[in-house]
Structure formats: structure tokens, C-alpha cells
PDB file of C-alpha atoms in Angstrom:
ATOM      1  CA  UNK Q   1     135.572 -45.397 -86.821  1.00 64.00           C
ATOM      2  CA  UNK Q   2     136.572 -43.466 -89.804  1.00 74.00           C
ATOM      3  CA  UNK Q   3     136.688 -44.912 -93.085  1.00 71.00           C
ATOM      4  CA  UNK Q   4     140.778 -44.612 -93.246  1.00 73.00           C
ATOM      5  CA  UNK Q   5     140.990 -46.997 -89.743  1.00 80.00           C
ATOM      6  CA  UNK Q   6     138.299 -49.256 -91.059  1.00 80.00           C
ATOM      7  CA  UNK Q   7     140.304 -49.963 -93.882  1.00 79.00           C
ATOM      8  CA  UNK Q   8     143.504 -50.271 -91.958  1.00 83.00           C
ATOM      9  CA  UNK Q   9     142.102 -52.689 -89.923  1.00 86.00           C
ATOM     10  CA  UNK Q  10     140.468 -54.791 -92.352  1.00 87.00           C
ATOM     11  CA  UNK Q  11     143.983 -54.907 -94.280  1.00 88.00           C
ATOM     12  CA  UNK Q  12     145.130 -56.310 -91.181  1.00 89.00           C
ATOM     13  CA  UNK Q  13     142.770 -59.113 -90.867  1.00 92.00           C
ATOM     14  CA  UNK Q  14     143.613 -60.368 -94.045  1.00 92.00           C
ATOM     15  CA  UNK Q  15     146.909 -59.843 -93.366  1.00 93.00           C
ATOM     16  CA  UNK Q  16     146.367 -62.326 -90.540  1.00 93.00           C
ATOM     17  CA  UNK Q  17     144.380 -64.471 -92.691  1.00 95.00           C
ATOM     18  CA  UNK Q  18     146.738 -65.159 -95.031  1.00 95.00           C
ATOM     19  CA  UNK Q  19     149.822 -66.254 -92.439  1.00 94.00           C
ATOM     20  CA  UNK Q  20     147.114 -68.759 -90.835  1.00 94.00           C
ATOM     21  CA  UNK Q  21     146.699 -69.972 -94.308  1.00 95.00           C
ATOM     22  CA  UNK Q  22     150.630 -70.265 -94.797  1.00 95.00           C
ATOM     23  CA  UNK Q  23     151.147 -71.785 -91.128  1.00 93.00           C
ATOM     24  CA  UNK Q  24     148.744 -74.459 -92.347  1.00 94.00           C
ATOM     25  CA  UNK Q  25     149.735 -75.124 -95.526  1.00 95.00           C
ATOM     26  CA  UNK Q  26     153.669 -74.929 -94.490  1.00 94.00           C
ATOM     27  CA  UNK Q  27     152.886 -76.883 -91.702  1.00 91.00           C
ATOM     28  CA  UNK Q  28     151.240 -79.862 -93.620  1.00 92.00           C
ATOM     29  CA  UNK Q  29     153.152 -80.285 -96.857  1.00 91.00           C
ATOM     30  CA  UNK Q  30     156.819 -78.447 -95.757  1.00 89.00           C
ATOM     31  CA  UNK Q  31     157.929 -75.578 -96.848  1.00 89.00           C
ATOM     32  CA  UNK Q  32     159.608 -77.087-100.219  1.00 89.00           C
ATOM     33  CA  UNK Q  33     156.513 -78.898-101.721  1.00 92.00           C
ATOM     34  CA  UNK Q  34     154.111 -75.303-100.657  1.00 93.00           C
ATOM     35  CA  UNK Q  35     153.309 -72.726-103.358  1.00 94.00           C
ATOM     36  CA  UNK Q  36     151.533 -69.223-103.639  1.00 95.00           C
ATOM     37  CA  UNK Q  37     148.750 -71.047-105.076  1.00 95.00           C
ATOM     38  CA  UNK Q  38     148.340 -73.816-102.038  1.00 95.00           C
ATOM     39  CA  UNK Q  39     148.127 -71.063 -99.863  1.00 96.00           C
ATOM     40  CA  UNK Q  40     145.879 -68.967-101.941  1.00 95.00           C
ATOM     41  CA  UNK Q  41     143.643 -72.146-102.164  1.00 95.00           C
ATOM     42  CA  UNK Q  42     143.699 -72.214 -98.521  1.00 95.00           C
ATOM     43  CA  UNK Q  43     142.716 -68.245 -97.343  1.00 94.00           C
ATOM     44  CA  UNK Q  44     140.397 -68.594-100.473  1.00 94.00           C
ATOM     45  CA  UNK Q  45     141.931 -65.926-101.732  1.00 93.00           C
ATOM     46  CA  UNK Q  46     143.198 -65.046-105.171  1.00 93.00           C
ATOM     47  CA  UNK Q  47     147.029 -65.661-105.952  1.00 92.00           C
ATOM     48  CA  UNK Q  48     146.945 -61.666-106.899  1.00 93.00           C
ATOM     49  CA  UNK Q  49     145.679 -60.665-103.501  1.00 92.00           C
ATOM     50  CA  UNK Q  50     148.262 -62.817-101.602  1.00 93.00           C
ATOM     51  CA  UNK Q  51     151.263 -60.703-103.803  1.00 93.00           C
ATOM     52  CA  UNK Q  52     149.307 -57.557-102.609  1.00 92.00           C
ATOM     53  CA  UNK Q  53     150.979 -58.747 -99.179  1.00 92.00           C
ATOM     54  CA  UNK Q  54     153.985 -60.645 -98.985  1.00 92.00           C
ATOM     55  CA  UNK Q  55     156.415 -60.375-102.165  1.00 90.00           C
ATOM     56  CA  UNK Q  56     157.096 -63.673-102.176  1.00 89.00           C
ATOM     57  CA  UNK Q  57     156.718 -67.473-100.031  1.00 90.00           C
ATOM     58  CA  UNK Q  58     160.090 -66.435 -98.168  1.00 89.00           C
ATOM     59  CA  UNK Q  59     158.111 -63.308 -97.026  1.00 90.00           C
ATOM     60  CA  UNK Q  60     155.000 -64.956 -96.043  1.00 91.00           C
ATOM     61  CA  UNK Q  61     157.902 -67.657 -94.197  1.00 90.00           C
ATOM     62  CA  UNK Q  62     159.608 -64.961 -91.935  1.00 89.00           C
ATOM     63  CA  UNK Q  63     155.927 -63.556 -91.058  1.00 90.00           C
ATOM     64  CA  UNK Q  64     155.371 -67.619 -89.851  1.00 92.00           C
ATOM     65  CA  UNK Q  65     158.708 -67.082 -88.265  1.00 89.00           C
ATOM     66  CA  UNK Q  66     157.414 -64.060 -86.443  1.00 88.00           C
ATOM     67  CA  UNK Q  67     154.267 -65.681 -85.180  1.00 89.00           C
ATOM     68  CA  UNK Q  68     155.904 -68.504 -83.875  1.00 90.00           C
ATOM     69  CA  UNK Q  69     159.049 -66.800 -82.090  1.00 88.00           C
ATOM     70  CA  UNK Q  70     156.246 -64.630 -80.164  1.00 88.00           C
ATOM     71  CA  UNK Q  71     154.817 -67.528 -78.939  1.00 90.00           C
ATOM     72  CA  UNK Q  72     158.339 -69.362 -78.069  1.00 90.00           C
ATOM     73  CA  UNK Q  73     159.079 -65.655 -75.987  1.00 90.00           C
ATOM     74  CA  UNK Q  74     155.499 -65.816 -74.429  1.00 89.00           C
ATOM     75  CA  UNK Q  75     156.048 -69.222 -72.870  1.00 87.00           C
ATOM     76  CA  UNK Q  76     159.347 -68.022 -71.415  1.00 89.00           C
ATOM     77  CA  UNK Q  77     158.391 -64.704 -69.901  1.00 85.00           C
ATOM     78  CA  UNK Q  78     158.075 -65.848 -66.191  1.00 89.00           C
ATOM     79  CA  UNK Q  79     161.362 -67.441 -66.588  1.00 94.00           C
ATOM     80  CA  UNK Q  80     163.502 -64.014 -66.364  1.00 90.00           C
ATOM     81  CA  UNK Q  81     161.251 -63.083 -62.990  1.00 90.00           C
ATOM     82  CA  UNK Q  82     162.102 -66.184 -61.403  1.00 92.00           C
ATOM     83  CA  UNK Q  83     164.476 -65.893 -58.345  1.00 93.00           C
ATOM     84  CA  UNK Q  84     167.229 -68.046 -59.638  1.00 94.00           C
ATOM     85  CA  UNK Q  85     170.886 -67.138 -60.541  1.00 95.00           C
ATOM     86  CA  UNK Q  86     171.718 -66.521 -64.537  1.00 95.00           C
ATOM     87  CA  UNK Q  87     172.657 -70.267 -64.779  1.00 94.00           C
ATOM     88  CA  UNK Q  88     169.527 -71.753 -63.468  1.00 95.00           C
ATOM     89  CA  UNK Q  89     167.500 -69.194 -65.527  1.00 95.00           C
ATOM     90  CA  UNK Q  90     169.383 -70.682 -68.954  1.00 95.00           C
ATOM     91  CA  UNK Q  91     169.120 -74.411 -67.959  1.00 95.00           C
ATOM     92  CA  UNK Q  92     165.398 -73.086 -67.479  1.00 95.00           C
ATOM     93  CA  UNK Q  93     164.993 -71.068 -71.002  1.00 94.00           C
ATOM     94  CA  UNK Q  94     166.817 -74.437 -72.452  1.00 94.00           C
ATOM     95  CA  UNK Q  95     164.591 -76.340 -71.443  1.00 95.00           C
ATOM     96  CA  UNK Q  96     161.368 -74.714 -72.282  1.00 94.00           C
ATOM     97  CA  UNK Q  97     162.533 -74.662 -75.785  1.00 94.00           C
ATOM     98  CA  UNK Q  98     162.734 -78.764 -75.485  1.00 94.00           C
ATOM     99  CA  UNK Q  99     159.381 -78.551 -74.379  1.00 94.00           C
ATOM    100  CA  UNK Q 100     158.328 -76.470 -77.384  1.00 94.00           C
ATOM    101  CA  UNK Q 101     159.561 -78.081 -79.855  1.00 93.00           C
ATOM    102  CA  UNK Q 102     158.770 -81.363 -78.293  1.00 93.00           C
ATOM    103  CA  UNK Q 103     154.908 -79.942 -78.294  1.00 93.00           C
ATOM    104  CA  UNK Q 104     154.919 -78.450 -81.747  1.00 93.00           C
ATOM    105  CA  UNK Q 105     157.597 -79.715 -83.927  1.00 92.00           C
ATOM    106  CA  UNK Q 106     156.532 -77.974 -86.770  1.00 91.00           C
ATOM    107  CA  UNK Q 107     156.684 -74.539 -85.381  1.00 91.00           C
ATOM    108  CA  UNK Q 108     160.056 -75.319 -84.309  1.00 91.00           C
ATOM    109  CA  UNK Q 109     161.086 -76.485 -87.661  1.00 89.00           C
ATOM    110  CA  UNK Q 110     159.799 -73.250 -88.672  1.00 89.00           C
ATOM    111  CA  UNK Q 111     162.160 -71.276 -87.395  1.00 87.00           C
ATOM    112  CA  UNK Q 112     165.166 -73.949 -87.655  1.00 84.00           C
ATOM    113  CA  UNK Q 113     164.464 -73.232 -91.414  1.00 84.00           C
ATOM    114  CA  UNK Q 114     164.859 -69.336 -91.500  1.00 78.00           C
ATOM    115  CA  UNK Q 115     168.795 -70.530 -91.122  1.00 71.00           C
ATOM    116  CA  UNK Q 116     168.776 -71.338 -94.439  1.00 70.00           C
ATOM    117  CA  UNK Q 117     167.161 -68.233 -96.106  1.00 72.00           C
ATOM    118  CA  UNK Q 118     169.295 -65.459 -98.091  1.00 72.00           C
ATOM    119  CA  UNK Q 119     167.664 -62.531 -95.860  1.00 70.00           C
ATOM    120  CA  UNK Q 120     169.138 -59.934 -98.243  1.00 68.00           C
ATOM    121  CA  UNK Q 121     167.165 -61.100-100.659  1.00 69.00           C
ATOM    122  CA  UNK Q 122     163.816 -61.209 -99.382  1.00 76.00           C
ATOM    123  CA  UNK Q 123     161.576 -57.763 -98.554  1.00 78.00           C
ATOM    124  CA  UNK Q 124     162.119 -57.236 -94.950  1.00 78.00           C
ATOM    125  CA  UNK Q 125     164.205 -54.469 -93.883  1.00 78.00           C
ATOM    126  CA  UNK Q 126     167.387 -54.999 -91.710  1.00 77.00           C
ATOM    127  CA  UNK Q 127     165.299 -53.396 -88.479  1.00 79.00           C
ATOM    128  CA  UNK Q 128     161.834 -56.102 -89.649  1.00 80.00           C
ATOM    129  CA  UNK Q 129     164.568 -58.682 -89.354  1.00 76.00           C
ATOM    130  CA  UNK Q 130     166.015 -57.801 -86.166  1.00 77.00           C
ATOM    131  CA  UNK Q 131     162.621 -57.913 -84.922  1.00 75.00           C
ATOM    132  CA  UNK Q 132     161.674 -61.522 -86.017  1.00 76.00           C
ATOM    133  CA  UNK Q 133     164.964 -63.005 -84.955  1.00 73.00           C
ATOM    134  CA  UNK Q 134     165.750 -60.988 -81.723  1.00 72.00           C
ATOM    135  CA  UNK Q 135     163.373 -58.160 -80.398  1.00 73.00           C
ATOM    136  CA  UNK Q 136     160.708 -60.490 -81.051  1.00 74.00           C
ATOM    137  CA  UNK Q 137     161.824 -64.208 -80.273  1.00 82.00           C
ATOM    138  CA  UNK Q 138     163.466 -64.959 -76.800  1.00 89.00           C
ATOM    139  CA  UNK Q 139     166.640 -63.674 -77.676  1.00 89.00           C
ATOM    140  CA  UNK Q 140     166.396 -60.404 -75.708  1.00 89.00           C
ATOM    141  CA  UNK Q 141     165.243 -62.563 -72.605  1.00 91.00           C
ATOM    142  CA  UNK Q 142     168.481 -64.922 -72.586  1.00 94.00           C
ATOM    143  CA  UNK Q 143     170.739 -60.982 -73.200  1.00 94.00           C
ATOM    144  CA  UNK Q 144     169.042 -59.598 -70.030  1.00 93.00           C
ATOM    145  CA  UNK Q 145     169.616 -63.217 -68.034  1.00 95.00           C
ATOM    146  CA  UNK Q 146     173.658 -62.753 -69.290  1.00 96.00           C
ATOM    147  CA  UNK Q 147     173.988 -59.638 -68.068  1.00 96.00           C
ATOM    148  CA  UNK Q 148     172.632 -60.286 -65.318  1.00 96.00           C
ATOM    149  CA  UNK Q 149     175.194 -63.141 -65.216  1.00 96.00           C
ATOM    150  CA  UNK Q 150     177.834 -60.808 -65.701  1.00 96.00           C
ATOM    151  CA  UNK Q 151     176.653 -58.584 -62.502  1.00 96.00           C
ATOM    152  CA  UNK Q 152     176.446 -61.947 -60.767  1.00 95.00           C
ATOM    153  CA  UNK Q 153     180.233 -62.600 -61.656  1.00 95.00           C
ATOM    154  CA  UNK Q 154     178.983 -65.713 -62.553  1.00 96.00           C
ATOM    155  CA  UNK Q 155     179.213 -65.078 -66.197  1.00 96.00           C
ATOM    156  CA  UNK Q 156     181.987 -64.162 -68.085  1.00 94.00           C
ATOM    157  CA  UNK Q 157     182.546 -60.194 -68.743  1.00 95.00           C
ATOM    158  CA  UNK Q 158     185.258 -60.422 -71.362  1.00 95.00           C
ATOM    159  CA  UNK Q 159     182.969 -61.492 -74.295  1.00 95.00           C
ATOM    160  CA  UNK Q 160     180.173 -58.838 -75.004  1.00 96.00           C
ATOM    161  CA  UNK Q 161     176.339 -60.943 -73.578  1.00 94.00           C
ATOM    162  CA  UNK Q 162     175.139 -60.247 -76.880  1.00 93.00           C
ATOM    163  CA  UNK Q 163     177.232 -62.449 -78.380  1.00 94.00           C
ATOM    164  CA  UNK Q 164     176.996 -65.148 -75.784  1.00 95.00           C
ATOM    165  CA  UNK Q 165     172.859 -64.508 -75.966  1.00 94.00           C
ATOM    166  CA  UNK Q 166     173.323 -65.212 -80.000  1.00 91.00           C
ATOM    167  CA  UNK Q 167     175.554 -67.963 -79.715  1.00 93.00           C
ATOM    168  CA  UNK Q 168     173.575 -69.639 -76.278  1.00 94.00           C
ATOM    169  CA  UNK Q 169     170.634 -69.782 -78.789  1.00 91.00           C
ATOM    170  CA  UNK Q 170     172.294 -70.422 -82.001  1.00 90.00           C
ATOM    171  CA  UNK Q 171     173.403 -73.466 -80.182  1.00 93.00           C
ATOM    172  CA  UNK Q 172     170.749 -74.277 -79.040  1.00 93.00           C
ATOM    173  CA  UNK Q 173     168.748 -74.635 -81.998  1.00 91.00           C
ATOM    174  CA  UNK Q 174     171.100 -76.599 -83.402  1.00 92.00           C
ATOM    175  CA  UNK Q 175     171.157 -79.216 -80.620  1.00 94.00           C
ATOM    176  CA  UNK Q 176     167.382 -79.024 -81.034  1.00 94.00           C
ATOM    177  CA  UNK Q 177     167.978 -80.538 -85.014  1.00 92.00           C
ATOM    178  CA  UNK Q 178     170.082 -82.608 -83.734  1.00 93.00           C
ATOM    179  CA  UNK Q 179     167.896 -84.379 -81.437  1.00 94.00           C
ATOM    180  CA  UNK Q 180     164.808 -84.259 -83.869  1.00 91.00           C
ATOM    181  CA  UNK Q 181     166.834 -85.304 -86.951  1.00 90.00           C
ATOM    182  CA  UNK Q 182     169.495 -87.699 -85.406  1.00 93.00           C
ATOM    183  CA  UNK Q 183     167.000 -90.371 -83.488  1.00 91.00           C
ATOM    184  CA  UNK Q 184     168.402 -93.416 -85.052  1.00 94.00           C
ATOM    185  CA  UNK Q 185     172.168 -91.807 -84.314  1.00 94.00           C
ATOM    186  CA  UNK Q 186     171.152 -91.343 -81.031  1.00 94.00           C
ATOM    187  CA  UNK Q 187     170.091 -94.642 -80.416  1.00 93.00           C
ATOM    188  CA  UNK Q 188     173.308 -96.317 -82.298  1.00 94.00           C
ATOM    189  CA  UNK Q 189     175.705 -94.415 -79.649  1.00 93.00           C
ATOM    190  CA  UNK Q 190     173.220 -96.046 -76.896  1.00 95.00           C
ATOM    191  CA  UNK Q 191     172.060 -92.404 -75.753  1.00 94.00           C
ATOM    192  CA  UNK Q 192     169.228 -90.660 -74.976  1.00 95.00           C
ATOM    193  CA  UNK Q 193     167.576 -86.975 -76.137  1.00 94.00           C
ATOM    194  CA  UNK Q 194     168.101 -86.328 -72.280  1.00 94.00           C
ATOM    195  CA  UNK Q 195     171.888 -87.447 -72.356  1.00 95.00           C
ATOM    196  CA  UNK Q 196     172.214 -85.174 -75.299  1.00 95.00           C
ATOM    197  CA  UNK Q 197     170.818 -82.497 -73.966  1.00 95.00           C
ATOM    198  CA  UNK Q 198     171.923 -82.374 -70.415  1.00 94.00           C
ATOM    199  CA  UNK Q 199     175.582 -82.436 -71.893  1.00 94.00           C
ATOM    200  CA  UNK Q 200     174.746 -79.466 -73.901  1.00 94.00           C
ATOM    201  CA  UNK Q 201     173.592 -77.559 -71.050  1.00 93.00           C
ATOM    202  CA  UNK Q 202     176.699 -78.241 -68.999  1.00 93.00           C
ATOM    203  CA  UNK Q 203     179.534 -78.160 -71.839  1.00 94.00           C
ATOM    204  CA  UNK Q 204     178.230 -74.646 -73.016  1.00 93.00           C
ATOM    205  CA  UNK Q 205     177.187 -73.177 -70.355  1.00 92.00           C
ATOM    206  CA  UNK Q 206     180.798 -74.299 -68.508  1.00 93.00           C
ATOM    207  CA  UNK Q 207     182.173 -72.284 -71.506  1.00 93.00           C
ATOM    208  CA  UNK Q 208     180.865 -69.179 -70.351  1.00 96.00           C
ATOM    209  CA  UNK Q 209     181.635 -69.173 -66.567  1.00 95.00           C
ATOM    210  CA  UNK Q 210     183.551 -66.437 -65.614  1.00 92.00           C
TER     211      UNK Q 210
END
């Protein structure tokens, strides 16, 4: 190994280092209430070294973001092989984000959050972002089940499936805050999470039969 890959990949590790810190430290105190220096504290690394990194905590954030939307994706992979039509395969990706965020509520708060964030104003580029919040999350899995929707004629064809794909999971995250925010709502109108999110499935996904 030459000395130029040696210190490539030891960048790396720290690299890595650093967002386990931040996944910890977000992950414990919130977002809001974390600083540079909590997460410094945490790699054991100098405040200095983090900035060598990540700009800024929104940075070292969308990094978090990218971590966990790999591991939302992985958990979904076998769904698109599955032999089911485009609608089962949805109910199916809808479901296995309940069971995600059911499982680790934090991660999914993780990426609720990103919603918030002025992207333009953070250090990604416009092709690092795409990656976090599409390439890289299960995005592109629910724009390959439309279109295969759309070949199935069970989908609609008059509204491009990248824009259903966006708005499917746009919606679906927000149903998700919903349900983890509203329990006390919930219970007031005398439903359940299940209620909730069984209507969402069928009232949105009626919306884009062709």
C-alpha cells in the first residue's frame, strides 16, 4: 500500500469516526441541544479536526442522513424482486418504513429533520444531495416499482413516476410524524397508528390508479 492510499484510507476512518460520534451524540441529546464540541468530546477528537471534515453540524447532519437512508434502502431491497404487482410492492415499501421507524425512531427522526434544513446553504453539492435524498435512500426503489406500475397499466401514465416516487415518499414521511408526534390526537379521535396508516395506504395510493 503506498503511502498516498494509506493516507486516503486513514482519512476515511476518521471520517467514519466522526459521523458515529455525531449519530450518538444527535441521537441522545437531539439535534438542537448538540454542538461541535459534544461531538468532538465524543470521537475524542479536537473541535479543529472535526472542521477539517464537515463545515459545519448541518454537514456532519446530512452525512447522518446518508448513513441512515442506506440502511432504510438496504432493508427494502428484496421488496422490488418480489413477484407482486406495483401496488402490493408500495403497501410493502410502506410498510417497512413503519417497521423502521417503529425499530429506530431516532434514525427516522433523522431524516424527518433534513426537511427543515436550508440545503443551499450547507457544503454539499446539488449532485451530494441528490445522492443522500434519492440515489441513496429508497427513493429510486419506489421510481422503478411506478414505472413498473405504469407498464402494468395499473398506475397512472399522465403524471411523470418521478413525481409520484417523490410525492409517495414525501407523504409518507409525513404520515410517519404524524403517527410518532400525534399519539394523544390519535387516541382523542378513538383511532389507532394502524387505522391511520392503512387509510394512508389506500387514499394515496387510490390517487394514483390509472
Amino acid at each position: 500500500m503506498g503511502v498516498a492510499e494509506r493516507k486516503e484510507r486513514e482519512k476515511q476512518k476518521r471520517k467514519e469516526l466522526i459521523i458515529r460520534a455525531a449519530e450518538k451524540v444527535f441521537f441522545s441529546q437531539g439535534f438542537e441541544r448538540s454542538t461541535m464540541d459534544d461531538i468532538a468530546e465524543e470521537a475524542e477528537l479536537s473541535k479543529g479536526t472535526l472542521y477539517l471534515y464537515f463545515k459545519s453540524k448541518e454537514d456532519l447532519h446530512i452525512s447522518v442522513v446518508h448513513k441512515v437512508g442506506s440502511r432504510l434502502k438496504a432493508s427494502m431491497m428484496g421488496i422490488e424482486n418480489l413477484d407482486e404487482d406495483a401496488f402490493e410492492k408500495l403497501v410493502s415499501m410502506g410498510r417497512a418504513t413503519i417497521e423502521f421507524a417503529n425499530k429506530f425512531p431516532d434514525q427516522m427522526k433523522s431524516i424527518m429533520l433534513l426537511e427543515s434544513f436550508e440545503l443551499q446553504q450547507t457544503s454539499y453539492s446539488t449532485s451530494q444531495l441528490k445522492d443522500v435524498i434519492f440515489k441513496d435512500s429508497p427513493v429510486g426503489i419506489v421510481i422503478r416499482i411506478v414505472e413498473q406500475g405504469v407498464k402494468e397499466k395499473l398506475i397512472r401514465a399522465d403524471i411523470p413516476a418521478p413525481l409520484i416516487a417523490h410525492t409517495l415518499w414525501m407523504q409518507m414521511l409525513s404520515v410517519v410524524r404524524f403517527v410518532s408526534t400525534k399519539s394523544t390526537l390519535i387516541k382523542m379521535l378513538e383511532l389507532t397508528p394502524v387505522q391511520v396508516y392503512e387509510s394512508h395506504f389506500e387514499l394515496v395510493l387510490n390517487g394514483i390508479r390509472s
